Amino acid sequence: MEVYNKNRDKNNSMHDEIREQNAKLRDAPLKDKAAYFKEYYLKTTIAAVIVIALVGYLAYSILTAPSDTAFAAFFYNDIGDSSSTELIDGFTSYMNIDTKKHDAYIDATMNYYPDRNDYDIYMGLEKAMAVLSTGELDVIVGDTATIDYFTHCDCLHDITTVLPDDLLTQFGDRLYYAETGETKELVPVGVYVTDAPKLNQYYYHDDMETIMTFVVNSNSMDNAIAFLRYIYME
């Protein structure tokens, strides 16, 4: 027995209307077809294209992004050209780092002044702590106030435990000692690199001694040590 569908007439009417419209468009002039498309389908098509393009872009970015960070450094209170990439470009070339597969960067936009309490400095420290927590950051370069701050946070290596013997000999009289956060004892956490040729070529500090340090949870300590060697190459 046929069950009566009270929406059947309405459904048939909609179906018939669509079929009728398609029949009319089949023989309609091109401008009428274009007008019909614009009226009923253009917005939906544009939205679909945007969504597809966005998904494609995200997929491409994920698939082609560097798989990890081979080297990362924060340079504090630098008054050189913070947008310059010549130093990191030279280092990645020297180390044969494939920057299509591995990220490498120097962030020279960071600032820390203990006598200032402004928003940019606070946000910079928040950024530093976030990157430190990932193990991505390898090197911090800055003045004594900056290095003291990160030493108090127990973020820096005793440099005598990470440098090879030849570098300890080279920098033995240029170690920087700072008071640690827990024991308050003085520990050699950095080396003075004010006279590094490549550092002075691209970055510089005003009326201060520049200190280079190594982050305790660095994932790329070998590259960090190689960077110290590199900045002294003529």
PDB file of C-alpha atoms in Angstrom:
ATOM      1  CA  MET A   1       0.000   0.000   0.000  1.00  0.00           C
ATOM      2  CA  GLU A   2       1.327   3.385  -0.966  1.00  0.00           C
ATOM      3  CA  VAL A   3       2.000   5.664   1.966  1.00  0.00           C
ATOM      4  CA  TYR A   4       0.896   9.194   1.337  1.00  0.00           C
ATOM      5  CA  ASN A   5       3.679  11.763   1.678  1.00  0.00           C
ATOM      6  CA  LYS A   6       2.222  15.171   2.359  1.00  0.00           C
ATOM      7  CA  ASN A   7       5.482  16.765   1.103  1.00  0.00           C
ATOM      8  CA  ARG A   8       5.434  14.826  -2.154  1.00  0.00           C
ATOM      9  CA  ASP A   9       3.721  17.517  -4.183  1.00  0.00           C
ATOM     10  CA  LYS A  10       6.053  20.138  -2.784  1.00  0.00           C
ATOM     11  CA  ASN A  11       9.121  17.991  -3.451  1.00  0.00           C
ATOM     12  CA  ASN A  12       7.972  17.248  -6.982  1.00  0.00           C
ATOM     13  CA  SER A  13       7.343  20.945  -7.561  1.00  0.00           C
ATOM     14  CA  MET A  14      10.910  21.818  -6.486  1.00  0.00           C
ATOM     15  CA  HIS A  15      12.322  19.044  -8.640  1.00  0.00           C
ATOM     16  CA  ASP A  16      10.233  20.107 -11.602  1.00  0.00           C
ATOM     17  CA  GLU A  17      11.301  23.718 -11.141  1.00  0.00           C
ATOM     18  CA  ILE A  18      14.989  22.816 -11.103  1.00  0.00           C
ATOM     19  CA  ARG A  19      14.545  20.611 -14.169  1.00  0.00           C
ATOM     20  CA  GLU A  20      12.674  23.399 -15.898  1.00  0.00           C
ATOM     21  CA  GLN A  21      15.367  25.939 -15.109  1.00  0.00           C
ATOM     22  CA  ASN A  22      18.089  23.610 -16.401  1.00  0.00           C
ATOM     23  CA  ALA A  23      16.126  23.034 -19.582  1.00  0.00           C
ATOM     24  CA  LYS A  24      15.789  26.755 -20.128  1.00  0.00           C
ATOM     25  CA  LEU A  25      19.507  27.355 -19.517  1.00  0.00           C
ATOM     26  CA  ARG A  26      20.535  24.611 -21.901  1.00  0.00           C
ATOM     27  CA  ASP A  27      19.563  26.701 -24.904  1.00  0.00           C
ATOM     28  CA  ALA A  28      19.974  30.120 -23.287  1.00  0.00           C
ATOM     29  CA  PRO A  29      22.540  32.672 -24.511  1.00  0.00           C
ATOM     30  CA  LEU A  30      25.928  32.688 -22.778  1.00  0.00           C
ATOM     31  CA  LYS A  31      25.221  35.999 -21.024  1.00  0.00           C
ATOM     32  CA  ASP A  32      22.060  34.535 -19.460  1.00  0.00           C
ATOM     33  CA  LYS A  33      23.991  31.487 -18.251  1.00  0.00           C
ATOM     34  CA  ALA A  34      26.620  33.798 -16.783  1.00  0.00           C
ATOM     35  CA  ALA A  35      23.967  35.892 -15.033  1.00  0.00           C
ATOM     36  CA  TYR A  36      22.332  32.776 -13.599  1.00  0.00           C
ATOM     37  CA  PHE A  37      25.687  31.468 -12.351  1.00  0.00           C
ATOM     38  CA  LYS A  38      26.495  34.822 -10.779  1.00  0.00           C
ATOM     39  CA  GLU A  39      23.116  34.966  -9.061  1.00  0.00           C
ATOM     40  CA  TYR A  40      23.050  31.467  -7.597  1.00  0.00           C
ATOM     41  CA  TYR A  41      26.558  29.986  -7.540  1.00  0.00           C
ATOM     42  CA  LEU A  42      29.255  32.693  -7.611  1.00  0.00           C
ATOM     43  CA  LYS A  43      29.475  33.332  -3.862  1.00  0.00           C
ATOM     44  CA  THR A  44      29.490  29.622  -3.054  1.00  0.00           C
ATOM     45  CA  THR A  45      32.175  28.961  -5.663  1.00  0.00           C
ATOM     46  CA  ILE A  46      34.394  31.780  -4.369  1.00  0.00           C
ATOM     47  CA  ALA A  47      34.035  30.539  -0.803  1.00  0.00           C
ATOM     48  CA  ALA A  48      34.918  26.993  -1.880  1.00  0.00           C
ATOM     49  CA  VAL A  49      37.992  28.204  -3.793  1.00  0.00           C
ATOM     50  CA  ILE A  50      39.183  30.205  -0.776  1.00  0.00           C
ATOM     51  CA  VAL A  51      38.766  27.226   1.540  1.00  0.00           C
ATOM     52  CA  ILE A  52      40.588  24.904  -0.874  1.00  0.00           C
ATOM     53  CA  ALA A  53      43.408  27.444  -1.326  1.00  0.00           C
ATOM     54  CA  LEU A  54      43.768  27.895   2.439  1.00  0.00           C
ATOM     55  CA  VAL A  55      43.868  24.164   3.079  1.00  0.00           C
ATOM     56  CA  GLY A  56      46.406  23.758   0.283  1.00  0.00           C
ATOM     57  CA  TYR A  57      48.577  26.554   1.659  1.00  0.00           C
ATOM     58  CA  LEU A  58      48.541  25.107   5.165  1.00  0.00           C
ATOM     59  CA  ALA A  59      49.362  21.638   3.863  1.00  0.00           C
ATOM     60  CA  TYR A  60      52.217  23.037   1.748  1.00  0.00           C
ATOM     61  CA  SER A  61      53.585  25.040   4.684  1.00  0.00           C
ATOM     62  CA  ILE A  62      53.534  22.004   6.959  1.00  0.00           C
ATOM     63  CA  LEU A  63      55.100  19.695   4.393  1.00  0.00           C
ATOM     64  CA  THR A  64      57.843  22.103   3.278  1.00  0.00           C
ATOM     65  CA  ALA A  65      58.666  23.755   6.623  1.00  0.00           C
ATOM     66  CA  PRO A  66      62.085  23.029   8.176  1.00  0.00           C
ATOM     67  CA  SER A  67      61.876  19.898  10.274  1.00  0.00           C
ATOM     68  CA  ASP A  68      63.835  21.325  13.210  1.00  0.00           C
ATOM     69  CA  THR A  69      66.073  24.198  14.298  1.00  0.00           C
ATOM     70  CA  ALA A  70      69.768  23.643  13.638  1.00  0.00           C
ATOM     71  CA  PHE A  71      70.851  26.879  15.319  1.00  0.00           C
ATOM     72  CA  ALA A  72      69.154  29.758  17.130  1.00  0.00           C
ATOM     73  CA  ALA A  73      70.655  32.771  18.889  1.00  0.00           C
ATOM     74  CA  PHE A  74      69.244  35.812  20.682  1.00  0.00           C
ATOM     75  CA  PHE A  75      71.359  38.976  20.499  1.00  0.00           C
ATOM     76  CA  TYR A  76      70.394  41.484  23.196  1.00  0.00           C
ATOM     77  CA  ASN A  77      70.713  45.283  23.118  1.00  0.00           C
ATOM     78  CA  ASP A  78      72.268  45.189  19.672  1.00  0.00           C
ATOM     79  CA  ILE A  79      72.270  48.522  17.852  1.00  0.00           C
ATOM     80  CA  GLY A  80      73.328  47.192  14.463  1.00  0.00           C
ATOM     81  CA  ASP A  81      71.030  46.253  11.604  1.00  0.00           C
ATOM     82  CA  SER A  82      68.645  43.770  13.226  1.00  0.00           C
ATOM     83  CA  SER A  83      67.229  42.804   9.815  1.00  0.00           C
ATOM     84  CA  SER A  84      70.606  41.697   8.436  1.00  0.00           C
ATOM     85  CA  THR A  85      70.942  37.980   7.686  1.00  0.00           C
ATOM     86  CA  GLU A  86      74.524  38.037   6.434  1.00  0.00           C
ATOM     87  CA  LEU A  87      76.034  36.539   9.584  1.00  0.00           C
ATOM     88  CA  ILE A  88      73.595  33.645   9.831  1.00  0.00           C
ATOM     89  CA  ASP A  89      73.735  33.108   6.061  1.00  0.00           C
ATOM     90  CA  GLY A  90      77.511  32.848   6.236  1.00  0.00           C
ATOM     91  CA  PHE A  91      77.333  30.457   9.177  1.00  0.00           C
ATOM     92  CA  THR A  92      74.787  28.123   7.569  1.00  0.00           C
ATOM     93  CA  SER A  93      76.924  28.048   4.438  1.00  0.00           C
ATOM     94  CA  TYR A  94      80.071  27.323   6.480  1.00  0.00           C
ATOM     95  CA  MET A  95      78.282  24.505   8.318  1.00  0.00           C
ATOM     96  CA  ASN A  96      76.512  23.181   5.209  1.00  0.00           C
ATOM     97  CA  ILE A  97      73.150  23.488   6.927  1.00  0.00           C
ATOM     98  CA  ASP A  98      70.313  22.826   4.500  1.00  0.00           C
ATOM     99  CA  THR A  99      67.923  25.659   5.384  1.00  0.00           C
ATOM    100  CA  LYS A 100      65.146  23.982   3.393  1.00  0.00           C
ATOM    101  CA  LYS A 101      65.165  21.195   5.958  1.00  0.00           C
ATOM    102  CA  HIS A 102      66.525  22.921   9.065  1.00  0.00           C
ATOM    103  CA  ASP A 103      65.797  26.353  10.439  1.00  0.00           C
ATOM    104  CA  ALA A 104      68.631  28.647  11.586  1.00  0.00           C
ATOM    105  CA  TYR A 105      68.306  32.220  12.776  1.00  0.00           C
ATOM    106  CA  ILE A 106      69.657  35.098  14.838  1.00  0.00           C
ATOM    107  CA  ASP A 107      67.092  37.327  16.535  1.00  0.00           C
ATOM    108  CA  ALA A 108      68.779  40.694  17.104  1.00  0.00           C
ATOM    109  CA  THR A 109      65.605  42.536  18.088  1.00  0.00           C
ATOM    110  CA  MET A 110      65.750  41.550  21.759  1.00  0.00           C
ATOM    111  CA  ASN A 111      66.400  44.115  24.498  1.00  0.00           C
ATOM    112  CA  TYR A 112      66.896  43.968  28.236  1.00  0.00           C
ATOM    113  CA  TYR A 113      67.579  46.934  30.500  1.00  0.00           C
ATOM    114  CA  PRO A 114      67.027  46.304  34.235  1.00  0.00           C
ATOM    115  CA  ASP A 115      66.282  49.963  34.912  1.00  0.00           C
ATOM    116  CA  ARG A 116      63.424  50.030  32.400  1.00  0.00           C
ATOM    117  CA  ASN A 117      60.004  48.532  32.970  1.00  0.00           C
ATOM    118  CA  ASP A 118      58.316  48.747  29.597  1.00  0.00           C
ATOM    119  CA  TYR A 119      56.047  46.423  27.671  1.00  0.00           C
ATOM    120  CA  ASP A 120      58.506  45.512  24.894  1.00  0.00           C
ATOM    121  CA  ILE A 121      61.138  44.292  27.339  1.00  0.00           C
ATOM    122  CA  TYR A 122      58.570  42.250  29.255  1.00  0.00           C
ATOM    123  CA  MET A 123      57.259  40.644  26.066  1.00  0.00           C
ATOM    124  CA  GLY A 124      60.824  39.949  24.917  1.00  0.00           C
ATOM    125  CA  LEU A 125      61.566  38.076  28.133  1.00  0.00           C
ATOM    126  CA  GLU A 126      58.317  36.117  27.784  1.00  0.00           C
ATOM    127  CA  LYS A 127      59.339  35.169  24.251  1.00  0.00           C
ATOM    128  CA  ALA A 128      62.793  34.116  25.423  1.00  0.00           C
ATOM    129  CA  MET A 129      61.386  31.867  28.139  1.00  0.00           C
ATOM    130  CA  ALA A 130      58.983  30.267  25.679  1.00  0.00           C
ATOM    131  CA  VAL A 131      61.783  29.477  23.230  1.00  0.00           C
ATOM    132  CA  LEU A 132      64.077  28.331  26.028  1.00  0.00           C
ATOM    133  CA  SER A 133      61.485  25.820  27.174  1.00  0.00           C
ATOM    134  CA  THR A 134      61.500  24.117  23.778  1.00  0.00           C
ATOM    135  CA  GLY A 135      65.268  23.534  23.657  1.00  0.00           C
ATOM    136  CA  GLU A 136      65.402  25.495  20.409  1.00  0.00           C
ATOM    137  CA  LEU A 137      67.605  28.336  21.676  1.00  0.00           C
ATOM    138  CA  ASP A 138      71.354  27.636  21.680  1.00  0.00           C
ATOM    139  CA  VAL A 139      73.140  30.929  22.289  1.00  0.00           C
ATOM    140  CA  ILE A 140      72.455  34.183  24.129  1.00  0.00           C
ATOM    141  CA  VAL A 141      74.687  37.163  23.404  1.00  0.00           C
ATOM    142  CA  GLY A 142      74.447  40.349  25.417  1.00  0.00           C
ATOM    143  CA  ASP A 143      75.858  42.661  28.049  1.00  0.00           C
ATOM    144  CA  THR A 144      76.524  41.839  31.698  1.00  0.00           C
ATOM    145  CA  ALA A 145      73.025  42.795  32.893  1.00  0.00           C
ATOM    146  CA  THR A 146      71.403  40.497  30.336  1.00  0.00           C
ATOM    147  CA  ILE A 147      73.691  37.580  31.098  1.00  0.00           C
ATOM    148  CA  ASP A 148      73.218  38.055  34.852  1.00  0.00           C
ATOM    149  CA  TYR A 149      69.441  37.896  34.384  1.00  0.00           C
ATOM    150  CA  PHE A 150      69.545  34.568  32.550  1.00  0.00           C
ATOM    151  CA  THR A 151      72.138  33.179  34.972  1.00  0.00           C
ATOM    152  CA  HIS A 152      69.795  33.894  37.879  1.00  0.00           C
ATOM    153  CA  CYS A 153      67.167  31.876  35.985  1.00  0.00           C
ATOM    154  CA  ASP A 154      69.635  28.971  35.774  1.00  0.00           C
ATOM    155  CA  CYS A 155      69.382  29.029  31.981  1.00  0.00           C
ATOM    156  CA  LEU A 156      73.096  29.014  31.139  1.00  0.00           C
ATOM    157  CA  HIS A 157      75.851  26.405  31.141  1.00  0.00           C
ATOM    158  CA  ASP A 158      78.989  26.546  33.175  1.00  0.00           C
ATOM    159  CA  ILE A 159      80.975  27.214  30.046  1.00  0.00           C
ATOM    160  CA  THR A 160      83.966  25.196  31.205  1.00  0.00           C
ATOM    161  CA  THR A 161      81.819  22.061  30.969  1.00  0.00           C
ATOM    162  CA  VAL A 162      80.919  22.527  27.311  1.00  0.00           C
ATOM    163  CA  LEU A 163      83.865  24.170  25.569  1.00  0.00           C
ATOM    164  CA  PRO A 164      86.548  21.891  24.111  1.00  0.00           C
ATOM    165  CA  ASP A 165      90.094  22.241  25.409  1.00  0.00           C
ATOM    166  CA  ASP A 166      91.377  24.432  22.566  1.00  0.00           C
ATOM    167  CA  LEU A 167      88.614  27.003  23.087  1.00  0.00           C
ATOM    168  CA  LEU A 168      89.087  26.946  26.850  1.00  0.00           C
ATOM    169  CA  THR A 169      92.740  27.746  26.231  1.00  0.00           C
ATOM    170  CA  GLN A 170      91.840  30.493  23.765  1.00  0.00           C
ATOM    171  CA  PHE A 171      89.280  32.120  26.065  1.00  0.00           C
ATOM    172  CA  GLY A 172      90.747  31.135  29.431  1.00  0.00           C
ATOM    173  CA  ASP A 173      91.491  34.748  30.355  1.00  0.00           C
ATOM    174  CA  ARG A 174      88.181  36.037  28.971  1.00  0.00           C
ATOM    175  CA  LEU A 175      85.618  34.085  30.947  1.00  0.00           C
ATOM    176  CA  TYR A 176      82.642  35.919  32.405  1.00  0.00           C
ATOM    177  CA  TYR A 177      81.536  34.894  35.911  1.00  0.00           C
ATOM    178  CA  ALA A 178      78.000  35.434  37.177  1.00  0.00           C
ATOM    179  CA  GLU A 179      76.113  34.527  40.331  1.00  0.00           C
ATOM    180  CA  THR A 180      73.801  31.552  39.892  1.00  0.00           C
ATOM    181  CA  GLY A 181      70.198  31.543  41.039  1.00  0.00           C
ATOM    182  CA  GLU A 182      70.258  28.618  43.470  1.00  0.00           C
ATOM    183  CA  THR A 183      73.677  28.509  45.129  1.00  0.00           C
ATOM    184  CA  LYS A 184      74.633  32.176  44.610  1.00  0.00           C
ATOM    185  CA  GLU A 185      78.142  31.049  43.730  1.00  0.00           C
ATOM    186  CA  LEU A 186      80.083  32.619  40.892  1.00  0.00           C
ATOM    187  CA  VAL A 187      80.158  30.415  37.807  1.00  0.00           C
ATOM    188  CA  PRO A 188      81.882  31.004  34.444  1.00  0.00           C
ATOM    189  CA  VAL A 189      78.813  31.242  32.185  1.00  0.00           C
ATOM    190  CA  GLY A 190      80.196  33.076  29.166  1.00  0.00           C
ATOM    191  CA  VAL A 191      83.128  34.389  27.194  1.00  0.00           C
ATOM    192  CA  TYR A 192      83.838  37.944  26.124  1.00  0.00           C
ATOM    193  CA  VAL A 193      83.548  38.155  22.332  1.00  0.00           C
ATOM    194  CA  THR A 194      83.771  41.922  21.869  1.00  0.00           C
ATOM    195  CA  ASP A 195      86.731  41.493  19.523  1.00  0.00           C
ATOM    196  CA  ALA A 196      85.123  38.808  17.291  1.00  0.00           C
ATOM    197  CA  PRO A 197      85.706  39.963  13.677  1.00  0.00           C
ATOM    198  CA  LYS A 198      82.486  38.620  12.166  1.00  0.00           C
ATOM    199  CA  LEU A 199      80.410  39.804  15.090  1.00  0.00           C
ATOM    200  CA  ASN A 200      81.701  43.340  14.690  1.00  0.00           C
ATOM    201  CA  GLN A 201      81.146  43.203  10.954  1.00  0.00           C
ATOM    202  CA  TYR A 202      77.386  42.789  11.238  1.00  0.00           C
ATOM    203  CA  TYR A 203      76.388  43.530  14.838  1.00  0.00           C
ATOM    204  CA  TYR A 204      77.760  45.786  17.518  1.00  0.00           C
ATOM    205  CA  HIS A 205      77.076  47.169  20.961  1.00  0.00           C
ATOM    206  CA  ASP A 206      77.541  50.669  22.228  1.00  0.00           C
ATOM    207  CA  ASP A 207      80.013  51.189  25.086  1.00  0.00           C
ATOM    208  CA  MET A 208      79.695  47.685  26.486  1.00  0.00           C
ATOM    209  CA  GLU A 209      81.493  44.381  26.556  1.00  0.00           C
ATOM    210  CA  THR A 210      79.765  41.634  24.573  1.00  0.00           C
ATOM    211  CA  ILE A 211      79.403  38.203  26.174  1.00  0.00           C
ATOM    212  CA  MET A 212      78.425  34.940  24.494  1.00  0.00           C
ATOM    213  CA  THR A 213      76.762  32.152  26.495  1.00  0.00           C
ATOM    214  CA  PHE A 214      75.366  28.675  25.885  1.00  0.00           C
ATOM    215  CA  VAL A 215      71.845  27.652  26.904  1.00  0.00           C
ATOM    216  CA  VAL A 216      71.595  24.650  29.234  1.00  0.00           C
ATOM    217  CA  ASN A 217      68.958  22.712  27.283  1.00  0.00           C
ATOM    218  CA  SER A 218      70.243  23.507  23.799  1.00  0.00           C
ATOM    219  CA  ASN A 219      69.437  20.818  21.244  1.00  0.00           C
ATOM    220  CA  SER A 220      72.339  21.875  18.992  1.00  0.00           C
ATOM    221  CA  MET A 221      75.355  22.405  21.240  1.00  0.00           C
ATOM    222  CA  ASP A 222      77.818  21.306  18.547  1.00  0.00           C
ATOM    223  CA  ASN A 223      76.525  24.038  16.237  1.00  0.00           C
ATOM    224  CA  ALA A 224      76.619  26.571  19.079  1.00  0.00           C
ATOM    225  CA  ILE A 225      80.299  25.828  19.683  1.00  0.00           C
ATOM    226  CA  ALA A 226      80.952  25.951  15.946  1.00  0.00           C
ATOM    227  CA  PHE A 227      79.355  29.417  15.890  1.00  0.00           C
ATOM    228  CA  LEU A 228      81.876  30.641  18.465  1.00  0.00           C
ATOM    229  CA  ARG A 229      84.670  29.408  16.220  1.00  0.00           C
ATOM    230  CA  TYR A 230      83.051  30.946  13.161  1.00  0.00           C
ATOM    231  CA  ILE A 231      82.746  34.500  14.488  1.00  0.00           C
ATOM    232  CA  TYR A 232      86.541  34.537  15.000  1.00  0.00           C
ATOM    233  CA  MET A 233      87.314  33.501  11.434  1.00  0.00           C
ATOM    234  CA  GLU A 234      88.864  36.262   9.326  1.00  0.00           C
TER     235      GLU A 234
END
